[in-house]
Short mmCIF file of C-alpha atoms and ligand atoms in Angstrom, two decimals:
data_model
loop_
_atom_site.label_atom_id
_atom_site.label_comp_id
_atom_site.label_asym_id
_atom_site.label_seq_id
_atom_site.Cartn_x
_atom_site.Cartn_y
_atom_site.Cartn_z
CA MET A 145 10.40 -24.52 -5.10
CA ILE A 146 6.83 -25.29 -6.41
CA ILE A 147 4.30 -23.47 -4.19
CA ALA A 148 0.68 -24.79 -4.06
CA PRO A 149 -1.84 -23.15 -1.63
CA LYS A 150 -2.50 -23.83 2.64
CA THR A 151 -5.31 -22.57 3.77
CA ARG A 152 -6.16 -23.43 7.24
CA GLY A 153 -9.42 -21.30 7.49
CA PHE A 154 -9.72 -17.69 6.96
CA ILE A 155 -5.28 -17.99 6.42
CA CYS A 156 -2.90 -19.33 3.74
CA THR A 157 -0.18 -20.07 4.93
CA THR A 158 1.49 -19.90 1.64
CA ALA A 159 1.87 -17.37 -1.29
CA HIS A 160 2.82 -17.15 -4.72
CA PRO A 161 5.30 -14.62 -6.25
CA GLU A 162 3.93 -15.28 -9.62
CA GLY A 163 0.88 -15.19 -9.54
CA CYS A 164 1.25 -12.35 -6.65
CA ALA A 165 2.89 -10.30 -9.56
CA ALA A 166 -0.31 -11.51 -11.47
CA HIS A 167 -2.55 -9.87 -9.47
CA VAL A 168 -0.73 -6.45 -9.17
CA GLN A 169 0.26 -6.67 -12.93
CA SER A 170 -4.25 -6.61 -13.29
CA GLN A 171 -5.40 -4.16 -10.47
CA ILE A 172 -1.86 -2.01 -12.76
CA ASP A 173 -3.99 -2.44 -15.77
CA TYR A 174 -7.11 -1.81 -14.86
CA VAL A 175 -5.64 1.97 -14.18
CA LYS A 176 -4.20 2.38 -17.40
CA SER A 177 -7.92 1.39 -18.64
CA GLN A 178 -9.55 4.39 -16.77
CA PRO A 179 -8.20 8.07 -17.33
CA PRO A 180 -5.71 9.49 -15.63
CA LEU A 181 -6.53 11.02 -12.57
CA ALA A 182 -7.13 15.16 -12.94
CA ASN A 183 -5.18 16.35 -10.17
CA PRO A 184 -3.16 13.36 -9.01
CA PRO A 185 -1.72 14.26 -5.38
CA LYS A 186 2.66 14.54 -6.99
CA ASN A 187 4.45 12.23 -4.13
CA VAL A 188 1.93 9.83 -0.95
CA LEU A 189 3.06 7.57 1.51
CA VAL A 190 0.65 4.97 2.18
CA ILE A 191 0.91 3.11 6.11
CA GLY A 192 -0.78 -0.10 5.00
CA SER A 193 0.26 -1.17 1.57
CA SER A 194 1.17 -4.38 0.24
CA THR A 195 -2.64 -6.02 0.64
CA GLY A 196 -6.50 -4.94 0.61
CA TYR A 197 -7.19 -1.45 -0.08
CA GLY A 198 -3.65 -0.10 0.71
CA LEU A 199 -2.11 -1.68 -2.23
CA ALA A 200 -4.78 -0.06 -4.55
CA SER A 201 -4.19 3.15 -2.61
CA ARG A 202 -0.43 2.58 -4.04
CA ILE A 203 -1.17 1.15 -7.37
CA VAL A 204 -3.89 4.20 -7.80
CA PRO A 205 -1.83 7.75 -7.90
CA ALA A 206 1.20 5.68 -8.74
CA PHE A 207 -0.73 4.10 -12.03
CA GLY A 208 -3.36 6.86 -12.87
CA GLY A 209 -0.71 10.39 -11.85
CA GLY A 210 2.17 9.37 -11.84
CA ALA A 211 3.00 9.14 -8.21
CA SER A 212 5.70 9.15 -6.73
CA THR A 213 4.98 6.11 -3.42
CA ILE A 214 6.03 5.65 0.19
CA GLY A 215 4.71 2.15 1.36
CA VAL A 216 4.81 0.60 5.10
CA PHE A 217 3.15 -2.33 6.17
CA PHE A 218 4.90 -5.95 8.47
CA GLU A 219 5.16 -8.16 6.07
CA LYS A 220 8.19 -11.59 5.69
CA PRO A 221 9.54 -11.87 2.96
CA GLY A 222 10.50 -15.17 0.93
CA THR A 223 13.25 -17.12 2.27
CA GLU A 224 15.30 -20.14 0.49
CA ARG A 225 12.81 -22.66 1.97
CA LYS A 226 10.21 -20.36 3.37
CA THR A 227 7.33 -18.83 0.70
CA GLY A 228 6.98 -14.90 1.67
CA SER A 229 3.92 -13.16 2.55
CA ALA A 230 1.34 -12.14 -0.12
CA GLY A 231 2.01 -9.25 0.38
CA TRP A 232 5.88 -9.62 0.65
CA TYR A 233 5.22 -10.55 -3.33
CA ASN A 234 2.97 -7.74 -4.12
CA SER A 235 5.04 -4.92 -3.28
CA VAL A 236 7.99 -6.47 -4.91
CA ALA A 237 5.87 -6.39 -7.87
CA PHE A 238 4.90 -3.15 -7.28
CA GLU A 239 7.94 -1.68 -6.91
CA ASN A 240 9.60 -3.84 -9.71
CA ALA A 241 6.70 -2.41 -12.37
CA ALA A 242 6.59 1.36 -11.09
CA GLN A 243 10.77 0.73 -11.21
CA LYS A 244 9.66 0.05 -14.64
CA GLU A 245 7.90 3.71 -15.15
CA GLY A 246 10.57 5.23 -14.08
CA LEU A 247 8.03 5.75 -10.88
CA TYR A 248 9.57 6.54 -7.48
CA ALA A 249 9.06 3.64 -4.53
CA LYS A 250 10.18 2.70 -1.69
CA SER A 251 9.13 0.49 1.39
CA PHE A 252 9.49 -0.49 4.52
CA ASN A 253 9.05 -3.46 6.46
CA GLY A 254 8.32 -2.78 10.16
CA ASP A 255 5.76 -1.97 12.16
CA ALA A 256 3.88 1.40 11.56
CA PHE A 257 2.90 1.58 15.07
CA SER A 258 6.69 1.73 16.22
CA ASN A 259 9.02 5.37 16.60
CA GLU A 260 11.66 3.91 14.79
CA ILE A 261 10.04 3.28 11.38
CA LYS A 262 8.35 6.61 11.91
CA ASP A 263 11.46 8.12 11.63
CA GLN A 264 13.26 6.09 9.24
CA VAL A 265 9.35 7.42 7.19
CA ILE A 266 10.59 10.85 7.67
CA GLU A 267 15.06 10.19 7.25
CA THR A 268 13.76 9.29 3.68
CA ILE A 269 10.80 12.00 2.53
CA LYS A 270 13.49 15.06 3.69
CA ALA A 271 16.03 13.17 1.95
CA ASP A 272 14.08 11.56 -1.70
CA LEU A 273 10.63 13.70 -1.81
CA GLY A 274 10.94 16.67 0.13
CA GLN A 275 7.71 16.32 1.56
CA ILE A 276 4.33 14.21 0.55
CA ASP A 277 0.85 15.39 -0.27
CA CYS A 278 -1.24 12.38 0.75
CA VAL A 279 -1.24 9.92 3.10
CA VAL A 280 -3.04 6.95 3.67
CA TYR A 281 -3.35 4.88 6.96
CA SER A 282 -4.84 1.69 5.19
CA LEU A 283 -3.97 -0.63 8.37
CA ALA A 284 -5.32 -4.13 9.49
CA SER A 285 -3.50 -5.55 12.81
CA PRO A 286 -4.90 -7.00 15.30
CA ARG A 287 -1.98 -5.82 17.85
CA ARG A 288 -0.12 -3.06 18.30
CA THR A 289 2.59 -2.40 20.49
CA ASP A 290 2.54 1.62 21.90
CA PRO A 291 5.84 3.64 21.74
CA THR A 292 4.99 6.40 24.66
CA ASP A 293 3.59 3.23 27.19
CA GLY A 294 5.43 -0.13 25.46
CA GLU A 295 2.39 -2.18 26.21
CA THR A 296 0.61 -4.54 23.65
CA TYR A 297 -2.92 -3.95 23.02
CA ARG A 298 -5.54 -6.75 21.28
CA SER A 299 -7.91 -6.06 19.10
CA VAL A 300 -10.87 -8.64 19.17
CA LEU A 301 -13.95 -8.84 17.29
CA LYS A 302 -16.99 -8.67 19.60
CA PRO A 303 -20.58 -7.36 20.29
CA ILE A 304 -21.13 -5.35 22.97
CA GLY A 305 -23.67 -5.37 25.95
CA ALA A 306 -24.91 -8.65 24.81
CA PRO A 307 -24.35 -11.79 22.97
CA TYR A 308 -24.41 -12.20 18.60
CA THR A 309 -25.63 -15.13 17.72
CA GLN A 310 -25.18 -15.52 13.23
CA LYS A 311 -25.56 -17.06 10.73
CA ASN A 312 -21.92 -18.08 9.94
CA ILE A 313 -19.61 -19.76 7.10
CA ASN A 314 -16.86 -22.11 7.11
CA THR A 315 -15.07 -20.49 4.09
CA ASP A 316 -13.80 -24.28 3.89
CA THR A 317 -15.77 -26.29 3.89
CA GLY A 318 -19.21 -24.38 2.65
CA VAL A 319 -20.88 -25.11 5.98
CA ILE A 320 -23.23 -22.87 7.00
CA SER A 321 -24.46 -22.65 10.68
CA PRO A 322 -25.12 -20.33 13.90
CA ILE A 323 -21.71 -18.89 15.62
CA SER A 324 -22.89 -17.60 19.25
CA ILE A 325 -20.16 -14.40 19.85
CA GLU A 326 -20.11 -13.53 23.26
CA PRO A 327 -19.64 -9.80 24.64
CA ALA A 328 -16.42 -7.80 24.39
CA GLU A 329 -15.72 -7.83 28.76
CA GLY A 330 -13.30 -5.73 30.64
CA ASP A 331 -11.07 -3.58 28.78
CA GLU A 332 -11.34 -5.13 25.75
CA ILE A 333 -13.05 -2.13 23.73
CA ALA A 334 -11.18 -0.39 24.63
CA HIS A 335 -7.90 -2.25 23.33
CA THR A 336 -9.73 -2.50 20.00
CA VAL A 337 -9.65 1.30 19.92
CA LYS A 338 -6.80 1.41 20.80
CA VAL A 339 -5.42 -1.03 17.61
CA MET A 340 -8.44 -0.16 15.39
CA GLY A 341 -8.97 3.28 16.81
CA GLY A 342 -6.86 6.73 14.68
CA GLU A 343 -4.36 7.43 17.65
CA ASP A 344 -1.47 6.00 15.38
CA TRP A 345 -3.24 7.94 12.41
CA GLU A 346 -2.47 11.24 14.81
CA LEU A 347 0.33 10.00 15.74
CA TRP A 348 1.84 9.67 11.62
CA ILE A 349 0.30 13.17 10.96
CA ASN A 350 1.37 15.36 14.09
CA ALA A 351 5.72 13.80 13.56
CA LEU A 352 5.25 14.51 9.08
CA SER A 353 4.43 18.28 10.73
CA GLU A 354 6.74 18.73 13.04
CA ALA A 355 9.20 17.45 10.61
CA GLY A 356 8.46 19.61 7.70
CA VAL A 357 7.13 17.19 5.26
CA LEU A 358 3.85 17.71 5.02
CA ALA A 359 3.03 19.81 2.57
CA ASP A 360 0.48 22.57 2.49
CA GLY A 361 -2.58 21.88 1.35
CA PHE A 362 -2.51 17.44 2.72
CA GLN A 363 -4.68 15.40 2.70
CA THR A 364 -4.78 12.38 5.01
CA VAL A 365 -7.52 10.11 4.79
CA ALA A 366 -8.34 6.18 6.97
CA TYR A 367 -10.60 4.55 6.07
CA SER A 368 -13.58 2.21 7.27
CA TYR A 369 -17.45 0.00 7.03
CA ILE A 370 -20.32 0.65 7.65
CA GLY A 371 -21.97 -2.17 5.63
CA PRO A 372 -26.05 -3.89 6.72
CA GLU A 373 -28.27 -4.10 9.46
CA LEU A 374 -27.24 -7.92 10.39
CA THR A 375 -24.11 -7.81 10.89
CA TYR A 376 -24.48 -3.90 13.14
CA PRO A 377 -23.69 -5.84 16.28
CA ILE A 378 -20.38 -7.48 14.65
CA TYR A 379 -19.19 -4.62 13.07
CA THR A 380 -20.57 -1.51 13.40
CA ASN A 381 -22.41 -1.28 16.94
CA GLY A 382 -19.04 -4.21 18.33
CA THR A 383 -15.50 -3.14 19.47
CA ILE A 384 -14.31 -2.37 15.63
CA GLY A 385 -17.25 0.29 15.42
CA LYS A 386 -16.55 1.43 18.35
CA ALA A 387 -12.60 1.34 17.17
CA LYS A 388 -13.91 3.60 13.55
CA GLU A 389 -15.70 6.05 15.64
CA HIS A 390 -12.45 6.91 17.58
CA VAL A 391 -10.93 7.09 13.53
CA GLU A 392 -13.34 9.45 12.69
CA GLU A 393 -13.05 11.82 16.37
CA SER A 394 -9.64 12.26 15.13
CA ALA A 395 -10.15 13.29 11.68
CA ILE A 396 -12.80 16.12 13.15
CA ARG A 397 -9.54 16.52 15.75
CA MET A 398 -6.73 16.79 12.72
CA ASN A 399 -9.36 18.67 10.52
CA GLU A 400 -9.20 21.34 13.75
CA LYS A 401 -5.32 21.63 13.60
CA PHE A 402 -4.49 21.34 9.76
CA GLY A 403 -7.33 23.04 8.68
CA ALA A 404 -11.39 21.62 7.09
CA ASN A 405 -10.78 18.79 4.36
CA SER A 406 -7.61 18.14 5.52
CA ALA A 407 -7.96 14.12 6.81
CA VAL A 408 -11.21 12.68 6.43
CA VAL A 409 -13.03 8.82 6.19
CA SER A 410 -13.71 6.92 3.10
CA VAL A 411 -16.52 4.69 4.42
CA ASN A 412 -15.54 1.44 1.53
CA LYS A 413 -17.53 -1.70 0.10
CA ALA A 414 -16.69 -5.70 2.49
CA LEU A 415 -14.74 -6.63 0.12
CA VAL A 416 -12.37 -10.21 0.28
CA THR A 417 -9.65 -9.28 1.94
CA GLN A 418 -6.40 -10.93 4.63
CA ALA A 419 -8.42 -8.34 7.75
CA SER A 420 -11.73 -8.70 5.86
CA SER A 421 -11.81 -12.48 5.81
CA ALA A 422 -11.53 -13.22 9.60
CA ILE A 423 -14.53 -10.87 10.90
CA PRO A 424 -17.15 -13.68 11.70
CA VAL A 425 -20.67 -13.35 9.71
CA VAL A 426 -18.86 -10.84 7.15
CA PRO A 427 -17.54 -14.04 4.57
CA LEU A 428 -20.72 -14.92 3.68
CA TYR A 429 -22.94 -11.56 3.86
CA ILE A 430 -20.23 -11.04 0.66
CA SER A 431 -21.32 -14.43 -0.63
CA LEU A 432 -23.73 -13.18 -1.04
CA LEU A 433 -22.99 -9.55 -2.21
CA TYR A 434 -20.66 -9.92 -4.15
CA LYS A 435 -24.40 -12.03 -6.50
CA VAL A 436 -25.96 -9.74 -6.89
CA MET A 437 -23.04 -7.01 -7.69
CA LYS A 438 -22.26 -8.66 -10.01
CA GLU A 439 -26.16 -10.21 -11.24
CA LYS A 440 -26.46 -5.83 -11.46
CA GLY A 441 -23.37 -5.07 -12.73
CA ASN A 442 -21.67 -2.51 -11.29
CA HIS A 443 -19.53 -4.83 -8.33
CA GLU A 444 -16.12 -3.55 -7.79
CA GLY A 445 -12.35 -5.12 -5.85
CA CYS A 446 -9.78 -3.30 -4.53
CA ILE A 447 -8.99 -1.66 -7.41
CA GLU A 448 -12.17 -0.58 -8.41
CA GLN A 449 -13.27 1.22 -5.38
CA ILE A 450 -9.42 3.13 -4.88
CA GLN A 451 -9.57 4.13 -8.73
CA ARG A 452 -13.02 6.22 -7.83
CA LEU A 453 -11.69 7.39 -4.38
CA PHE A 454 -9.36 8.86 -6.15
CA GLY A 455 -10.91 9.86 -9.43
CA ASP A 456 -14.41 11.31 -7.57
CA TYR A 457 -12.85 13.20 -5.11
CA MET A 458 -9.18 12.79 -3.85
CA ALA A 459 -7.43 13.65 -7.13
CA ALA A 460 -10.83 15.25 -9.06
CA ASP A 461 -10.29 19.22 -9.78
CA THR A 462 -14.22 19.38 -8.91
CA ALA A 463 -14.94 16.06 -4.95
CA LYS A 464 -18.38 15.31 -5.27
CA GLY A 465 -19.92 16.32 -1.33
CA LEU A 466 -18.52 13.92 1.22
CA ASP A 467 -22.02 12.68 3.23
CA GLU A 468 -23.63 14.31 6.72
CA LYS A 469 -20.49 13.06 9.29
CA GLY A 470 -18.18 14.58 6.26
CA ARG A 471 -17.43 11.70 5.17
CA ILE A 472 -16.73 9.63 1.74
CA ARG A 473 -19.50 7.05 0.75
CA ILE A 474 -17.59 4.61 -1.83
CA ASP A 475 -20.06 2.52 -0.26
CA ASP A 476 -22.57 3.99 -1.81
CA TRP A 477 -22.94 1.07 -4.67
CA GLU A 478 -23.05 -1.52 -1.55
CA MET A 479 -25.91 0.94 0.46
CA GLU A 480 -28.48 0.98 -2.79
CA ASP A 481 -31.60 0.07 -1.00
CA ASP A 482 -32.34 -2.65 -3.65
CA VAL A 483 -29.48 -4.40 -3.06
CA GLN A 484 -29.29 -4.38 -0.20
CA ALA A 485 -33.00 -5.54 -0.39
CA ALA A 486 -32.30 -8.52 -1.98
CA VAL A 487 -29.27 -9.99 0.08
CA ALA A 488 -31.71 -10.12 2.88
CA SER A 489 -33.65 -11.19 1.25
CA ALA A 490 -30.79 -14.39 0.03
CA TRP A 491 -29.26 -13.67 3.96
CA GLU A 492 -32.81 -15.09 5.06
CA ALA A 493 -32.98 -18.24 2.37
CA VAL A 494 -29.63 -19.06 3.09
CA THR A 495 -28.65 -22.44 3.81
CA THR A 496 -25.74 -25.04 3.31
CA GLU A 497 -27.80 -27.28 0.61
CA ASN A 498 -29.57 -23.78 -2.14
CA LEU A 499 -25.14 -21.62 -1.22
CA ASN A 500 -24.28 -22.16 -4.50
CA GLU A 501 -27.13 -20.45 -6.14
CA LEU A 502 -28.46 -18.37 -3.47
CA SER A 503 -24.33 -16.60 -2.92
CA ASP A 504 -21.85 -16.55 -5.13
CA PHE A 505 -18.93 -18.87 -2.33
CA SER A 506 -17.12 -19.77 -5.20
CA GLY A 507 -15.96 -15.59 -6.60
CA TYR A 508 -15.55 -15.57 -3.09
CA GLN A 509 -13.27 -18.11 -2.80
CA THR A 510 -12.18 -17.80 -5.73
CA GLU A 511 -10.39 -13.86 -4.84
CA PHE A 512 -9.58 -14.79 -1.52
CA LEU A 513 -6.54 -17.65 -3.09
CA LYS A 514 -6.01 -14.95 -5.72
CA LEU A 515 -5.33 -12.94 -2.44
CA PHE A 516 -2.18 -14.96 -2.16
CA GLY A 517 -1.50 -15.08 -5.61
CA PHE A 518 -3.82 -18.48 -6.76
CA GLY A 519 -5.73 -19.31 -9.49
CA LEU A 520 -4.56 -16.50 -11.99
CA GLU A 521 -5.10 -16.95 -15.27
CA SER A 522 -1.20 -16.41 -16.85
CA VAL A 523 1.40 -18.15 -14.45
CA ASP A 524 2.02 -21.58 -14.53
CA TYR A 525 1.61 -23.22 -10.38
CA GLU A 526 3.85 -26.23 -11.93
CA ALA A 527 6.86 -24.60 -12.86
CA GLU A 528 9.09 -24.89 -9.82
CA THR A 529 9.84 -21.35 -8.14
CA ASN A 530 12.07 -19.05 -6.61
CA PRO A 531 11.16 -18.06 -3.56
CA GLU A 532 13.42 -15.52 -2.23
CA ARG A 533 12.58 -12.21 -3.90
CA PRO A 534 14.41 -8.97 -2.70
CA LEU A 535 12.93 -5.43 -2.71
CA PRO A 536 14.47 -3.81 -5.95
CA SER A 537 15.17 -0.31 -3.45
CA GLU A 538 16.48 -2.28 -0.84
CA SER A 539 18.58 -4.34 -3.18
P1 LIG B 169 -5.70 -6.38 4.21
O1 LIG B 169 -5.47 -6.91 5.97
O2 LIG B 169 -5.34 -5.95 3.19
O3 LIG B 169 -4.26 -4.81 4.48
C1 LIG B 169 -3.21 -4.79 5.51
C2 LIG B 169 -1.92 -3.41 5.59
O4 LIG B 169 -2.11 -3.29 7.01
C3 LIG B 169 -1.01 -4.54 5.30
O5 LIG B 169 -0.35 -4.04 4.75
C4 LIG B 169 -0.36 -5.05 6.36
O6 LIG B 169 1.63 -5.20 5.69
C5 LIG B 169 -0.11 -3.55 7.58
N1 LIG B 169 -0.10 -3.97 8.76
C6 LIG B 169 -0.83 -4.89 9.24
N2 LIG B 169 -0.34 -4.28 10.51
C7 LIG B 169 1.29 -3.69 9.93
C8 LIG B 169 2.34 -2.82 11.30
N3 LIG B 169 2.43 -3.60 12.77
N4 LIG B 169 2.92 -2.38 10.59
C9 LIG B 169 3.09 -1.81 9.50
N5 LIG B 169 1.72 -2.32 8.35
C10 LIG B 169 1.95 -3.13 9.27
O7 LIG B 169 -6.18 -4.75 5.11
P2 LIG B 169 -7.50 -4.81 4.17
O8 LIG B 169 -9.11 -4.91 4.30
O9 LIG B 169 -6.73 -3.82 3.91
O10 LIG B 169 -8.20 -3.09 5.05
C11 LIG B 169 -7.37 -1.93 5.49
C12 LIG B 169 -8.68 -0.82 5.87
O11 LIG B 169 -9.67 -1.25 4.38
C13 LIG B 169 -8.78 -0.99 7.32
O12 LIG B 169 -9.05 0.18 8.28
C14 LIG B 169 -10.28 -1.90 7.06
O13 LIG B 169 -10.72 -1.79 8.71
C15 LIG B 169 -10.80 -0.86 6.16
N6 LIG B 169 -11.55 -1.55 5.60
C16 LIG B 169 -11.93 -2.19 5.08
C17 LIG B 169 -13.12 -3.45 4.12
C18 LIG B 169 -12.57 -4.66 3.46
O14 LIG B 169 -13.60 -5.32 3.68
N7 LIG B 169 -11.61 -5.38 3.63
C19 LIG B 169 -14.05 -2.62 3.72
C20 LIG B 169 -13.82 -0.99 4.37
C21 LIG B 169 -12.69 -0.57 4.80
#
């Protein structure tokens, strides 16, 4: 099959196996170009390990520290007639690369919110690794079926209390126009917290602990975002922000139970991922931010962010300090005053007409396509390719 991108709004319904493999390999190459981690975890479980921040969180400890990794994700394998999802091909590529280096890597494709997947992962840890010393929680999902009541909850990206009107970009056409989003109603806040809050993170850590598969001194991290004031109504002060507050409360509860600093929230930079491209307003902010940070010379992608997370905090000999709320802040460069001031003034001025001058929208689009394995120089996109790719650990 010859595989080309098919984009619809903020999703691409096809993915390229060789392209995804090249994208994963470029992240592995970056990690190998960095100094090895000083104090790496040995056995790492990454929940949400197939794309974005979670994939980078699997690559860094494996290729920067020789860690054995177990990954959990929800992806579609390819069939003879249909391409799989990017996260499937990324995971196949990750496992192939890990195997080549003699690194243990197993993956679970299924619903991380379910008890079944938790049980399967625990059995595998018991059989293969004994214990886990680092758990990364990097899920981004629009829905969650609660294993206790069997009910399916849906998350929404909405402001709270009042409508929000802001500039927004159509990422297909590059047209900028205002968007107005009505505030959350009824149970929408509670349901978003149910899906994207810390409840499932705690369920995982409690289940692992009760099964005796968490090593003494283990660490677990979940990811959050704060960002600029202009996105506060849709992010930090919106429904997703409420969920992230709950994630922070979960960290506090787990620290009380398992010891100080066993659970930590890392606030990460805004980046192009499948999850962030679905948030209104954010893609335009990212396009402006990329231009400012690239010009300043401190732009990072997921892999550079997570290299810094492990290098400076999770796997450092002496970890850098946390913020006043006990969080890791690898969004520090994004939040620097001069970066934020430059983005704010570009935000005021940006229109459809001057978009390419004021923003890095073309960089946004290139990054978006790369998420699905398109636009990588080393790949021949005219060549026939087989969409059916088995996961090495399943075959
Ligand atoms: P992503 O969409 O790239 O990755 C989501 C992952 O979750 C994938 O591996 C997917 O397979 C997995 N997943 C989704 N539903 C699942 C399910 N039911 N069972 C198992 N796996 C499932 O997202 P991302 O942007 O990397 O986000 C990861 C975390 O980082 C989120 O908590 C997000 O809020 C946070 N974060 C993202 C940004 C950003 O700009 N992208 C910034 C800061 C923090």
